[in-house]
Short mmCIF file of C-alpha atoms and ligand atoms in Angstrom, two decimals:
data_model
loop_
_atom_site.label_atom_id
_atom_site.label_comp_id
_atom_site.label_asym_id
_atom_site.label_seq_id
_atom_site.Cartn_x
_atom_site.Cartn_y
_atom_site.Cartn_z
CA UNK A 81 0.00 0.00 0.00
CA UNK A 82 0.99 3.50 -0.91
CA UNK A 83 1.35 5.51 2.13
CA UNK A 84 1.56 9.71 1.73
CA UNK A 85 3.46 11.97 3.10
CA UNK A 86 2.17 14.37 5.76
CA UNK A 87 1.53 17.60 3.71
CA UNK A 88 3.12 21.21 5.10
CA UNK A 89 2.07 24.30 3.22
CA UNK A 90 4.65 27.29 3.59
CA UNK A 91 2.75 30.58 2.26
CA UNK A 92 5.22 33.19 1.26
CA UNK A 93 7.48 30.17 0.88
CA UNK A 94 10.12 31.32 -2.19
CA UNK A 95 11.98 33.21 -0.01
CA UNK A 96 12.90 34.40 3.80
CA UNK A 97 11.57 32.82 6.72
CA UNK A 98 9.23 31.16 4.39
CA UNK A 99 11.10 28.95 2.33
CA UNK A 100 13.86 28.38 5.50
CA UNK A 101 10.56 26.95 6.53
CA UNK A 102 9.72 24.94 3.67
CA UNK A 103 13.31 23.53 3.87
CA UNK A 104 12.89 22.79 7.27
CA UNK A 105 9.73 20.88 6.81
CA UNK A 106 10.85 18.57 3.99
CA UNK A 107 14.20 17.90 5.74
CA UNK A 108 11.65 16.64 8.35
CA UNK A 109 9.63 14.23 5.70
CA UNK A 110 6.99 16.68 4.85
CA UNK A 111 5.56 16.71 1.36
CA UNK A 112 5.70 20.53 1.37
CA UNK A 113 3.52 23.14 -0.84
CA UNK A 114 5.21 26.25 -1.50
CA UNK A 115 2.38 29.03 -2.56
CA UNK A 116 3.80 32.41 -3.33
CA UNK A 117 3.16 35.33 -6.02
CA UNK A 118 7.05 34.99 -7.00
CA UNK A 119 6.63 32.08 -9.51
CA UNK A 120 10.51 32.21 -10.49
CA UNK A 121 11.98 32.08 -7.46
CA UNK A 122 9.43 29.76 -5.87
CA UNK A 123 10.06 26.92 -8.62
CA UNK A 124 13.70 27.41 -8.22
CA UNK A 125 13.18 26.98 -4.43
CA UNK A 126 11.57 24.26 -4.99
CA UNK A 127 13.73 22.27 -7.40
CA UNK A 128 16.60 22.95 -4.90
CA UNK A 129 14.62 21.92 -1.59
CA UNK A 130 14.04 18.48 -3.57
CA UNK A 131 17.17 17.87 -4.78
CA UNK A 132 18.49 18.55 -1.75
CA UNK A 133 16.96 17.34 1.85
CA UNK A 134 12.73 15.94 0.70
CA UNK A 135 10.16 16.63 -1.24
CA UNK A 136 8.92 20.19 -1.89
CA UNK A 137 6.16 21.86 -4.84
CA UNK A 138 5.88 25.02 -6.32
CA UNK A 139 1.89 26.85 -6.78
CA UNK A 140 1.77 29.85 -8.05
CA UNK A 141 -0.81 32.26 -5.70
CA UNK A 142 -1.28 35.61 -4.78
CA UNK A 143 -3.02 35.39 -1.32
CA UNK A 144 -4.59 38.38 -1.55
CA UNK A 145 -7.08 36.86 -3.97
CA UNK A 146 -9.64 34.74 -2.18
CA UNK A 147 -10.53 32.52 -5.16
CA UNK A 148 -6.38 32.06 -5.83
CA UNK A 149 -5.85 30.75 -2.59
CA UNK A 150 -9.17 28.49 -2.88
CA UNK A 151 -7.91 26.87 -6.06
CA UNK A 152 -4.48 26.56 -5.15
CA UNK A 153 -5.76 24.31 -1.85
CA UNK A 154 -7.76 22.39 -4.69
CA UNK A 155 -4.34 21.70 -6.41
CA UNK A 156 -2.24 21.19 -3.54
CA UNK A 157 -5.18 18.46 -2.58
CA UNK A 158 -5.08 16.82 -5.52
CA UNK A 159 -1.41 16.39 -5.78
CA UNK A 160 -0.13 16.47 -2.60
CA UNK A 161 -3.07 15.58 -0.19
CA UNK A 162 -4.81 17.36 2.72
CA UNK A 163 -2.64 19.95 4.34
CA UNK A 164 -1.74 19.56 8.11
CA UNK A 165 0.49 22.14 8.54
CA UNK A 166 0.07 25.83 7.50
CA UNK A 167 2.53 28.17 7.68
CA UNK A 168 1.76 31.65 6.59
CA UNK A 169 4.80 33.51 5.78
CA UNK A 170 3.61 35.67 2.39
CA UNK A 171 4.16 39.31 3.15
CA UNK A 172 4.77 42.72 2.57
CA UNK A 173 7.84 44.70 4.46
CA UNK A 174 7.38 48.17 3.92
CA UNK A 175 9.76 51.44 5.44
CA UNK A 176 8.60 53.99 7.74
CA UNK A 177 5.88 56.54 6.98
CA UNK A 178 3.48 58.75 8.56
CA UNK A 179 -0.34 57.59 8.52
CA UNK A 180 -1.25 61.47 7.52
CA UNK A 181 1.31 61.29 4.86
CA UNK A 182 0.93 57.61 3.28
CA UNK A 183 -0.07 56.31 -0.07
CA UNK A 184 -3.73 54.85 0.50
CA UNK A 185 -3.31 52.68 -2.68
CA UNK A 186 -0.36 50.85 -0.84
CA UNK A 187 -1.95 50.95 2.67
CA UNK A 188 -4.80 48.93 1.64
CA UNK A 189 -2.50 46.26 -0.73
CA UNK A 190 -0.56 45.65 2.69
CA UNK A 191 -3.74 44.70 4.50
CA UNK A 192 -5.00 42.35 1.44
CA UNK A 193 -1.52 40.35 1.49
CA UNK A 194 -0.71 40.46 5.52
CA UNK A 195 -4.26 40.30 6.98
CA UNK A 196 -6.13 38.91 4.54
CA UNK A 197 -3.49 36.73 2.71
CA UNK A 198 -3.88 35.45 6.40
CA UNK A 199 -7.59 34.75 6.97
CA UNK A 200 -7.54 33.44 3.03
CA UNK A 201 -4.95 30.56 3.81
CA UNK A 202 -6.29 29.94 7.23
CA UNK A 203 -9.57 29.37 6.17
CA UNK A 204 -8.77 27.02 2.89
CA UNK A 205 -6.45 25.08 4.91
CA UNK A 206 -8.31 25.01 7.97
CA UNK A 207 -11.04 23.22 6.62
CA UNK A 208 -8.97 20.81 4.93
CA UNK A 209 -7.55 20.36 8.67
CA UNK A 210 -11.10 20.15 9.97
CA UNK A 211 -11.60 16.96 7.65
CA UNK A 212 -8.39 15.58 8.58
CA UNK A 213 -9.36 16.38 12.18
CA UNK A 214 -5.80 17.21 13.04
CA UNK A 215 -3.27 20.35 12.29
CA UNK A 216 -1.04 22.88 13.19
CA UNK A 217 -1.37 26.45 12.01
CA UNK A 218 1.42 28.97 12.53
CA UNK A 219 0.90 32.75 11.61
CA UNK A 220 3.97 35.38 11.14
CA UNK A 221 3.23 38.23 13.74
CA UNK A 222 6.00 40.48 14.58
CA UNK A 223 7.58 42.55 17.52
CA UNK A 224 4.90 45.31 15.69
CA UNK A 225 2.20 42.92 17.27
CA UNK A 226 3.04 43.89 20.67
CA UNK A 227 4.30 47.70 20.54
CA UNK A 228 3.82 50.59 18.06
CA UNK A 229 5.73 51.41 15.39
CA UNK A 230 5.81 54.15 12.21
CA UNK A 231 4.79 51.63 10.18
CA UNK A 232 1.13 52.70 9.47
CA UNK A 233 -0.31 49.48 7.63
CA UNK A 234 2.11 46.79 8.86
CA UNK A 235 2.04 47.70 12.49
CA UNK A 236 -1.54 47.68 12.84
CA UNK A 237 -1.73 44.72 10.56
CA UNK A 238 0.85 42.57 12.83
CA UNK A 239 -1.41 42.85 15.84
CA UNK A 240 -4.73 42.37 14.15
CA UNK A 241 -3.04 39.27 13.06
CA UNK A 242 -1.82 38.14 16.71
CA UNK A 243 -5.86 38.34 17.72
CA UNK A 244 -6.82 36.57 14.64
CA UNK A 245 -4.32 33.71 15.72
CA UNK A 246 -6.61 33.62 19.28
CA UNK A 247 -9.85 33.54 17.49
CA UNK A 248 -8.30 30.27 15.20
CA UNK A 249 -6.83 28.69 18.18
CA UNK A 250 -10.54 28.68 19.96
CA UNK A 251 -12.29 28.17 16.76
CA UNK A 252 -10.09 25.08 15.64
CA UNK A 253 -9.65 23.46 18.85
CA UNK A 254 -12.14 21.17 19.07
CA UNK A 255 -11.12 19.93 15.64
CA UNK A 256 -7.61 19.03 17.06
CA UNK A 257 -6.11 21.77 15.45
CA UNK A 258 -3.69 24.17 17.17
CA UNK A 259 -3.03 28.07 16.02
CA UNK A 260 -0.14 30.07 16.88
CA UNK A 261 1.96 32.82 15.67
CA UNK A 262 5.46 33.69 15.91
CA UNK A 263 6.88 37.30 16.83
CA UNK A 264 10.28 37.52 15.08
CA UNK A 265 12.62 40.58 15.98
CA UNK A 266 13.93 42.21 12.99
CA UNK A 267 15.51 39.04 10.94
CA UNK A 268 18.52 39.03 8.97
CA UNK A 269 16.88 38.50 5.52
CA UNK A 270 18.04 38.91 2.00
CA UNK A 271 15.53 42.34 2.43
CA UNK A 272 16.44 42.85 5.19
CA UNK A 273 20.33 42.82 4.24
CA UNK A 274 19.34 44.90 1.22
CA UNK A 275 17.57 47.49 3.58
CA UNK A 276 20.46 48.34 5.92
CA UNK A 277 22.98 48.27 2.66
CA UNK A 278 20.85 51.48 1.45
CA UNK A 279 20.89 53.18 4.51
CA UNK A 280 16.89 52.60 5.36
CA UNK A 281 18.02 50.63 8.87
CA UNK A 282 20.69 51.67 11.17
CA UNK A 283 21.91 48.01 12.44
CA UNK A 284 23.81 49.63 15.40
CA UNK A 285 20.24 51.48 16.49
CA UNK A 286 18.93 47.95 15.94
CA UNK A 287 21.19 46.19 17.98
CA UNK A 288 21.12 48.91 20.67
CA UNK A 289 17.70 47.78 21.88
CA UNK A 290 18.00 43.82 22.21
CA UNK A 291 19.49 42.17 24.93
CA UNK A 292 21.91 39.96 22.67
CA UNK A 293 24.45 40.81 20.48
CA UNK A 294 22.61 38.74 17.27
CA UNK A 295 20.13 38.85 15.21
CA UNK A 296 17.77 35.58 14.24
CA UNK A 297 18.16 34.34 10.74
CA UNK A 298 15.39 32.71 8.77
CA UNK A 299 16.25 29.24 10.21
CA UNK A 300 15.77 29.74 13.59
CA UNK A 301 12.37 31.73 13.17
CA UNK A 302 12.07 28.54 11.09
CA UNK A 303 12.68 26.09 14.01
CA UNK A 304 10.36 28.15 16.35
CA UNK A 305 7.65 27.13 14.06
CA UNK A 306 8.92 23.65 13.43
CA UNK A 307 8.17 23.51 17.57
CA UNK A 308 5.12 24.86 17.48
CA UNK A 309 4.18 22.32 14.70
CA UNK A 310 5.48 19.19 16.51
CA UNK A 311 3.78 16.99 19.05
CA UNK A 312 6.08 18.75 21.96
CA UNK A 313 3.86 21.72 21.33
CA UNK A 314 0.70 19.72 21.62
CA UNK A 315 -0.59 21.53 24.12
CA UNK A 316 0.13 25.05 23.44
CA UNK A 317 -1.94 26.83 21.16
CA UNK A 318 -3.54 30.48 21.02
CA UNK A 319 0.13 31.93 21.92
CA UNK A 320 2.44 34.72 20.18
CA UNK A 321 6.09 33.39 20.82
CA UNK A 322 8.78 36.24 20.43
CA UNK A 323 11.41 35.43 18.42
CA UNK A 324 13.18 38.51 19.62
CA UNK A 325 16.98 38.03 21.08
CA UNK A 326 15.48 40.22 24.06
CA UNK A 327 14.26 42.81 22.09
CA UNK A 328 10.80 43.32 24.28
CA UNK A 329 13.04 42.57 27.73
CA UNK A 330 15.65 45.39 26.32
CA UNK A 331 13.60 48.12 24.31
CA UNK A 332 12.62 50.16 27.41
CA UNK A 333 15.01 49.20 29.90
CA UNK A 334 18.36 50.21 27.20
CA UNK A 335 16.03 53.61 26.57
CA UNK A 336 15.72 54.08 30.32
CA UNK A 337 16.89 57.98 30.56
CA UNK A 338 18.71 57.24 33.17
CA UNK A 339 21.00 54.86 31.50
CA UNK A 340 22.21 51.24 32.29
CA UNK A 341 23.87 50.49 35.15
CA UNK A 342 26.71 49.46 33.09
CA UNK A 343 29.74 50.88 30.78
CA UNK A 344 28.78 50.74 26.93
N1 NAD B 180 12.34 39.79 8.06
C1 NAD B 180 11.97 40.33 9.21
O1 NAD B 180 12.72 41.08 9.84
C2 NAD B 180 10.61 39.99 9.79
C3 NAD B 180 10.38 40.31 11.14
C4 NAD B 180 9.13 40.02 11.68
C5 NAD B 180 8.16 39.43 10.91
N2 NAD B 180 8.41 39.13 9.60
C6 NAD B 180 7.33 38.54 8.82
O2 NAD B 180 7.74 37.32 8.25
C7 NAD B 180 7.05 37.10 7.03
C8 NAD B 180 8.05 36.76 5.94
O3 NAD B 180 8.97 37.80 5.82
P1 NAD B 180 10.41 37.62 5.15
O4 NAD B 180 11.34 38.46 5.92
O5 NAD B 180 10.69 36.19 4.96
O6 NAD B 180 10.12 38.37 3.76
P2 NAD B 180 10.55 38.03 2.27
O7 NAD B 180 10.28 39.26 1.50
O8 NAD B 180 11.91 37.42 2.23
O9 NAD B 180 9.49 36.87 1.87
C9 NAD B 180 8.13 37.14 1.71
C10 NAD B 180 7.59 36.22 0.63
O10 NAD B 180 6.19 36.51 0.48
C11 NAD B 180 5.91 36.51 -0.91
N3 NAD B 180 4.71 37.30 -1.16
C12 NAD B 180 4.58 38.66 -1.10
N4 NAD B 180 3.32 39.01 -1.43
C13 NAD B 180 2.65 37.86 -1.70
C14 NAD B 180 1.33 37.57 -2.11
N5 NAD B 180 0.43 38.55 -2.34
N6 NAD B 180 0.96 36.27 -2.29
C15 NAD B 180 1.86 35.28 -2.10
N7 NAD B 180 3.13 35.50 -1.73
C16 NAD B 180 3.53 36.77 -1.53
C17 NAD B 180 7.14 37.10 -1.57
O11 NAD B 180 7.21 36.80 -2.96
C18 NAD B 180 8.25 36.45 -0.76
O12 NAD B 180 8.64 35.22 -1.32
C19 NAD B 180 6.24 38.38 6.75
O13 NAD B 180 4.91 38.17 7.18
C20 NAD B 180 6.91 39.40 7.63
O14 NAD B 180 6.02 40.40 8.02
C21 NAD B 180 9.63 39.40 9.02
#
């Protein structure tokens, strides 16, 4: 008898924190659906995650579109199988800006791919889930989810995405299915990288306000989620789980005005 792999689908997954994720996954025997609006990179991603460590697809989706991300959990059905494990890691990164001064047109794409890209995915998934009667669903929240910052769309969007996780987590429950979200600091990305190189993030403000000296890269946001995926997890669900090198410890006691009680 034929027996299938488990089934992991990485939103967002051609690049970043995503597809460190989707590598993670198949290196742990996942059949793994990578869905993302970047249809180059994503089938090069995937071509290199299966000749490398497992087993990984490419589906081309933008998850702002409702109907997209219903017909790409049709494909990733028929080819793959039911999905047990969502990850949703498509988003958009944006710089800072005012909310008086900002481009409307841009505000509102932001919502449609971070919020709801989110609810889209969740909801396709989570009913293939609800059939399986098992699941795991991690969202990408944010150190914006729990203080703000001038980002006017992202900011906002981070912690409507955070509550959205709690609503899952109760909804899903009784269908054995467990929602959480992770809340990376600032992560050393390609865009990331690419940011500070042009002078639009000051790394040694960054590192100023963390209680270590390093940043996380896309693997370990990836193996935050790989925990909250696994069976040692099985009983957490309807958390936000910094990812943060100390950053929420460190932001307000290293801005204390009247300084830390050491040398720097
Ligand atoms: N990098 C960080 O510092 C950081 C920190 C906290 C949270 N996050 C969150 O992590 C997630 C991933 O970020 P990243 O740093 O890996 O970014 P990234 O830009 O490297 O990857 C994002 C991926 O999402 C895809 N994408 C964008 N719009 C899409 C759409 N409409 N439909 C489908 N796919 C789409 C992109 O093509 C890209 O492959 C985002 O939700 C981001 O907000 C990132």
């Amino acid at each position: 008898m034929m027996t299938h792999k488990a089934v992991a689908v990485i939103t967002g997954g051609s690049s970043g924190i995503g597809a460190a994720t989707a590598r993670l996954f198949a290196s742990r025997g996942y059949a793994v659906a990578i869905l993302d609006v970047n249809e180059e990179r994503g089938r090069k991603m995937a071509d290199a995650i299966s000749s490398d460590v497992g087993s990984a697809r490419f589906f081309a989706c933008d998850v702002a579109d409702e109907k997209a991300v219903d017909a790409a959990a049709a494909s990733v059905e028929k080819e793959l199988g039911l999905a047990e494990i969502l990850v949703t890691s498509a988003g958009l990164i944006p710089n800072t800006e005012s909310v008086m001064d900002m481009d409307l047109e841009a505000h509102d794409r932001m919502w449609r791919v971070n919020y709801f890209g989110t609810i889209h995915a969740c909801r396709s998934f989570g009913r293939q889930m609800i059939r399986l009667n098992r699941g795991a669903i991690v969202t990408l929240g944010s150190i914006n989810s729990l203080a703000p910052m001038p980002l006017p769309a992202y900011n906002p969007g981070k912690l409507a995405v955070a509550r959205l996780t709690q609503l899952l987590a109760v909804e899903l429950g009784r269908h054995n299915i467990r929602v959480n979200s992770v809340g990376p600091t600032y992560v050393m990305t390609e865009t990331l990288q690419s940011r500070v190189d042009a002078g639009l993030r000051d790394l040694k403000k960054i590192m100023s306000v963390h209680a270590l000296d390093t940043l996380p890269d896309p693997d370990d946001i990836a193996l935050a989620i790989g925990f909250l995926c696994s069976a040692d997890a099985r009983t957490i669900t309807g958390v936000l789980l910094p990812v943060d090198s100390g950053w929420h410890a460190a932001v307000s006691y290293k801005t204390y005005a009247g300084g830390v009680p050491w040398k720097e």
